[in-house]
Amino acid sequence: MPRNRQPANCSRRPCATAGFTLVEMLLVVVILGILAAIVLPKFSGTTERGRVAAAQTQISTFKTALDAFEVDMGFYPKGKNGLNDLIQRPRDAQNWHGPYMQSDAIPKDPWGNDYVYQCPGQHNPSFYDLQSVGADGRAGTDDDICNWTT
């Protein structure tokens, strides 16, 4: 074997710098765009379903706290601000054994809106109405989550 022989991967002219061509870069961007178009809607749907489930769970937690309040006091908190009675002793409350919730403030729904509480309720006249107005922030639309069935 002659001594002057160069390896097969080198040539006599200078090697071009290694890198990606514009076509290769565009191909990668297109592939990433296609994957994002497929995957992102699935995650956003999962996120929204998770928020709905969280709102339903919070309404169930409120129901438990409101029922405990009713057992102690003999009635549900009145008015639109009645949920505050679950964490702060109302005036003239002899049998109040709260707080009935483990937080210092009434939690907001998963979209950052206040829960709508009304006692007596329009849908549950002998009890109360409790709802989350959902993602659009407006009551009476199809994305509301509430404690009554329509």
PDB file of C-alpha atoms in Angstrom:
ATOM      1  CA  MET A   1       0.000   0.000   0.000  1.00  0.00           C
ATOM      2  CA  PRO A   2       1.509   3.327  -1.029  1.00  0.00           C
ATOM      3  CA  ARG A   3       2.215   5.870   1.687  1.00  0.00           C
ATOM      4  CA  ASN A   4       0.792   8.898  -0.151  1.00  0.00           C
ATOM      5  CA  ARG A   5      -2.676   7.551  -0.364  1.00  0.00           C
ATOM      6  CA  GLN A   6      -5.352   9.727   1.273  1.00  0.00           C
ATOM      7  CA  PRO A   7      -8.456   8.378   3.043  1.00  0.00           C
ATOM      8  CA  ALA A   8     -11.490   7.893   0.791  1.00  0.00           C
ATOM      9  CA  ASN A   9     -13.535  10.595   2.490  1.00  0.00           C
ATOM     10  CA  CYS A  10     -11.099  13.454   1.777  1.00  0.00           C
ATOM     11  CA  SER A  11     -10.505  15.027  -1.596  1.00  0.00           C
ATOM     12  CA  ARG A  12      -7.838  17.371  -2.809  1.00  0.00           C
ATOM     13  CA  ARG A  13     -10.147  20.372  -2.904  1.00  0.00           C
ATOM     14  CA  PRO A  14     -11.177  21.998   0.406  1.00  0.00           C
ATOM     15  CA  CYS A  15     -14.218  20.429   2.050  1.00  0.00           C
ATOM     16  CA  ALA A  16     -17.375  22.544   2.216  1.00  0.00           C
ATOM     17  CA  THR A  17     -18.473  23.460   5.715  1.00  0.00           C
ATOM     18  CA  ALA A  18     -20.956  21.013   7.137  1.00  0.00           C
ATOM     19  CA  GLY A  19     -24.488  22.343   7.632  1.00  0.00           C
ATOM     20  CA  PHE A  20     -28.086  22.236   6.486  1.00  0.00           C
ATOM     21  CA  THR A  21     -29.313  23.533   3.181  1.00  0.00           C
ATOM     22  CA  LEU A  22     -32.269  25.866   2.902  1.00  0.00           C
ATOM     23  CA  VAL A  23     -34.397  23.047   1.487  1.00  0.00           C
ATOM     24  CA  GLU A  24     -33.603  20.824   4.458  1.00  0.00           C
ATOM     25  CA  MET A  25     -34.472  23.599   6.899  1.00  0.00           C
ATOM     26  CA  LEU A  26     -37.779  24.313   5.126  1.00  0.00           C
ATOM     27  CA  LEU A  27     -38.612  20.612   5.187  1.00  0.00           C
ATOM     28  CA  VAL A  28     -38.051  20.478   8.955  1.00  0.00           C
ATOM     29  CA  VAL A  29     -40.232  23.575   9.477  1.00  0.00           C
ATOM     30  CA  VAL A  30     -43.039  22.073   7.383  1.00  0.00           C
ATOM     31  CA  ILE A  31     -42.893  18.786   9.302  1.00  0.00           C
ATOM     32  CA  LEU A  32     -43.000  20.622  12.647  1.00  0.00           C
ATOM     33  CA  GLY A  33     -45.954  22.687  11.426  1.00  0.00           C
ATOM     34  CA  ILE A  34     -47.864  19.565  10.413  1.00  0.00           C
ATOM     35  CA  LEU A  35     -47.172  17.920  13.778  1.00  0.00           C
ATOM     36  CA  ALA A  36     -48.290  21.057  15.635  1.00  0.00           C
ATOM     37  CA  ALA A  37     -51.503  21.190  13.573  1.00  0.00           C
ATOM     38  CA  ILE A  38     -52.263  17.603  14.566  1.00  0.00           C
ATOM     39  CA  VAL A  39     -51.212  17.657  18.230  1.00  0.00           C
ATOM     40  CA  LEU A  40     -52.232  21.105  19.533  1.00  0.00           C
ATOM     41  CA  PRO A  41     -56.002  20.754  19.008  1.00  0.00           C
ATOM     42  CA  LYS A  42     -55.927  17.505  20.975  1.00  0.00           C
ATOM     43  CA  PHE A  43     -54.204  19.195  23.916  1.00  0.00           C
ATOM     44  CA  SER A  44     -56.504  22.219  23.861  1.00  0.00           C
ATOM     45  CA  GLY A  45     -59.559  19.953  23.944  1.00  0.00           C
ATOM     46  CA  THR A  46     -58.083  18.087  26.881  1.00  0.00           C
ATOM     47  CA  THR A  47     -57.418  21.341  28.703  1.00  0.00           C
ATOM     48  CA  GLU A  48     -61.002  22.521  28.245  1.00  0.00           C
ATOM     49  CA  ARG A  49     -62.410  19.177  29.413  1.00  0.00           C
ATOM     50  CA  GLY A  50     -60.128  19.419  32.448  1.00  0.00           C
ATOM     51  CA  ARG A  51     -61.479  22.874  33.289  1.00  0.00           C
ATOM     52  CA  VAL A  52     -65.072  21.633  33.013  1.00  0.00           C
ATOM     53  CA  ALA A  53     -64.245  18.708  35.308  1.00  0.00           C
ATOM     54  CA  ALA A  54     -62.559  21.077  37.775  1.00  0.00           C
ATOM     55  CA  ALA A  55     -65.644  23.342  37.826  1.00  0.00           C
ATOM     56  CA  GLN A  56     -67.917  20.341  38.441  1.00  0.00           C
ATOM     57  CA  THR A  57     -65.662  19.235  41.294  1.00  0.00           C
ATOM     58  CA  GLN A  58     -65.663  22.712  42.839  1.00  0.00           C
ATOM     59  CA  ILE A  59     -69.460  22.881  42.631  1.00  0.00           C
ATOM     60  CA  SER A  60     -69.589  19.514  44.390  1.00  0.00           C
ATOM     61  CA  THR A  61     -67.259  20.874  47.091  1.00  0.00           C
ATOM     62  CA  PHE A  62     -69.530  23.910  47.505  1.00  0.00           C
ATOM     63  CA  LYS A  63     -72.525  21.575  47.799  1.00  0.00           C
ATOM     64  CA  THR A  64     -70.873  19.675  50.638  1.00  0.00           C
ATOM     65  CA  ALA A  65     -69.973  22.905  52.448  1.00  0.00           C
ATOM     66  CA  LEU A  66     -73.448  24.388  51.895  1.00  0.00           C
ATOM     67  CA  ASP A  67     -75.101  21.217  53.216  1.00  0.00           C
ATOM     68  CA  ALA A  68     -72.908  21.317  56.347  1.00  0.00           C
ATOM     69  CA  PHE A  69     -73.844  24.977  56.830  1.00  0.00           C
ATOM     70  CA  GLU A  70     -77.531  24.086  56.473  1.00  0.00           C
ATOM     71  CA  VAL A  71     -77.247  21.279  59.038  1.00  0.00           C
ATOM     72  CA  ASP A  72     -75.702  23.668  61.577  1.00  0.00           C
ATOM     73  CA  MET A  73     -77.783  26.763  60.864  1.00  0.00           C
ATOM     74  CA  GLY A  74     -81.096  25.273  59.673  1.00  0.00           C
ATOM     75  CA  PHE A  75     -81.047  27.211  56.378  1.00  0.00           C
ATOM     76  CA  TYR A  76     -78.781  27.864  53.412  1.00  0.00           C
ATOM     77  CA  PRO A  77     -76.900  31.176  53.181  1.00  0.00           C
ATOM     78  CA  LYS A  78     -79.163  33.832  51.679  1.00  0.00           C
ATOM     79  CA  GLY A  79     -78.507  36.263  48.864  1.00  0.00           C
ATOM     80  CA  LYS A  80     -75.955  36.463  46.107  1.00  0.00           C
ATOM     81  CA  ASN A  81     -73.004  36.806  48.510  1.00  0.00           C
ATOM     82  CA  GLY A  82     -74.062  33.824  50.589  1.00  0.00           C
ATOM     83  CA  LEU A  83     -70.937  31.836  49.741  1.00  0.00           C
ATOM     84  CA  ASN A  84     -68.948  34.184  51.976  1.00  0.00           C
ATOM     85  CA  ASP A  85     -70.921  32.792  54.936  1.00  0.00           C
ATOM     86  CA  LEU A  86     -69.062  29.512  54.382  1.00  0.00           C
ATOM     87  CA  ILE A  87     -65.737  31.057  55.403  1.00  0.00           C
ATOM     88  CA  GLN A  88     -66.774  34.012  57.605  1.00  0.00           C
ATOM     89  CA  ARG A  89     -69.182  33.865  60.503  1.00  0.00           C
ATOM     90  CA  PRO A  90     -72.376  35.721  59.595  1.00  0.00           C
ATOM     91  CA  ARG A  91     -73.897  38.173  62.065  1.00  0.00           C
ATOM     92  CA  ASP A  92     -76.434  36.651  64.443  1.00  0.00           C
ATOM     93  CA  ALA A  93     -75.122  33.108  63.838  1.00  0.00           C
ATOM     94  CA  GLN A  94     -75.247  31.091  67.052  1.00  0.00           C
ATOM     95  CA  ASN A  95     -74.839  27.612  65.561  1.00  0.00           C
ATOM     96  CA  TRP A  96     -72.160  28.418  62.974  1.00  0.00           C
ATOM     97  CA  HIS A  97     -69.338  25.849  63.248  1.00  0.00           C
ATOM     98  CA  GLY A  98     -67.276  26.968  60.255  1.00  0.00           C
ATOM     99  CA  PRO A  99     -65.361  27.737  58.317  1.00  0.00           C
ATOM    100  CA  TYR A 100     -66.917  25.167  56.032  1.00  0.00           C
ATOM    101  CA  MET A 101     -64.263  25.507  53.328  1.00  0.00           C
ATOM    102  CA  GLN A 102     -60.526  25.106  53.722  1.00  0.00           C
ATOM    103  CA  SER A 103     -59.608  28.328  51.928  1.00  0.00           C
ATOM    104  CA  ASP A 104     -59.440  31.912  53.120  1.00  0.00           C
ATOM    105  CA  ALA A 105     -61.420  33.163  50.119  1.00  0.00           C
ATOM    106  CA  ILE A 106     -64.138  31.784  47.890  1.00  0.00           C
ATOM    107  CA  PRO A 107     -62.330  30.206  44.925  1.00  0.00           C
ATOM    108  CA  LYS A 108     -62.982  31.399  41.399  1.00  0.00           C
ATOM    109  CA  ASP A 109     -63.954  29.001  38.636  1.00  0.00           C
ATOM    110  CA  PRO A 110     -61.224  27.568  36.368  1.00  0.00           C
ATOM    111  CA  TRP A 111     -61.691  30.491  33.927  1.00  0.00           C
ATOM    112  CA  GLY A 112     -61.142  33.099  36.659  1.00  0.00           C
ATOM    113  CA  ASN A 113     -64.811  34.081  37.070  1.00  0.00           C
ATOM    114  CA  ASP A 114     -66.804  34.230  40.298  1.00  0.00           C
ATOM    115  CA  TYR A 115     -69.318  31.479  40.914  1.00  0.00           C
ATOM    116  CA  VAL A 116     -72.907  32.685  40.725  1.00  0.00           C
ATOM    117  CA  TYR A 117     -74.847  31.755  43.874  1.00  0.00           C
ATOM    118  CA  GLN A 118     -78.477  32.554  44.490  1.00  0.00           C
ATOM    119  CA  CYS A 119     -80.658  31.474  47.390  1.00  0.00           C
ATOM    120  CA  PRO A 120     -83.496  30.833  47.047  1.00  0.00           C
ATOM    121  CA  GLY A 121     -82.775  29.602  43.569  1.00  0.00           C
ATOM    122  CA  GLN A 122     -84.812  30.075  40.425  1.00  0.00           C
ATOM    123  CA  HIS A 123     -84.147  26.493  39.329  1.00  0.00           C
ATOM    124  CA  ASN A 124     -84.114  25.013  42.844  1.00  0.00           C
ATOM    125  CA  PRO A 125     -86.657  27.173  44.731  1.00  0.00           C
ATOM    126  CA  SER A 126     -86.360  25.311  48.022  1.00  0.00           C
ATOM    127  CA  PHE A 127     -82.568  25.247  47.859  1.00  0.00           C
ATOM    128  CA  TYR A 128     -80.035  27.335  45.942  1.00  0.00           C
ATOM    129  CA  ASP A 129     -78.644  27.793  42.441  1.00  0.00           C
ATOM    130  CA  LEU A 130     -74.894  27.625  41.931  1.00  0.00           C
ATOM    131  CA  GLN A 131     -73.149  27.941  38.585  1.00  0.00           C
ATOM    132  CA  SER A 132     -69.946  28.680  36.766  1.00  0.00           C
ATOM    133  CA  VAL A 133     -70.525  30.874  33.729  1.00  0.00           C
ATOM    134  CA  GLY A 134     -67.880  28.959  31.776  1.00  0.00           C
ATOM    135  CA  ALA A 135     -65.267  30.135  29.317  1.00  0.00           C
ATOM    136  CA  ASP A 136     -67.336  32.917  27.753  1.00  0.00           C
ATOM    137  CA  GLY A 137     -68.069  34.572  31.130  1.00  0.00           C
ATOM    138  CA  ARG A 138     -71.803  34.984  30.383  1.00  0.00           C
ATOM    139  CA  ALA A 139     -74.634  33.293  32.235  1.00  0.00           C
ATOM    140  CA  GLY A 140     -77.296  31.455  30.288  1.00  0.00           C
ATOM    141  CA  THR A 141     -75.092  30.151  27.479  1.00  0.00           C
ATOM    142  CA  ASP A 142     -74.382  26.533  26.577  1.00  0.00           C
ATOM    143  CA  ASP A 143     -71.015  26.380  28.379  1.00  0.00           C
ATOM    144  CA  ASP A 144     -72.403  27.043  31.894  1.00  0.00           C
ATOM    145  CA  ILE A 145     -71.771  24.421  34.564  1.00  0.00           C
ATOM    146  CA  CYS A 146     -74.448  24.375  37.259  1.00  0.00           C
ATOM    147  CA  ASN A 147     -76.014  22.357  40.085  1.00  0.00           C
ATOM    148  CA  TRP A 148     -79.334  21.818  38.296  1.00  0.00           C
ATOM    149  CA  THR A 149     -80.408  19.905  35.235  1.00  0.00           C
ATOM    150  CA  THR A 150     -82.205  21.659  32.425  1.00  0.00           C
TER     151      THR A 150
END
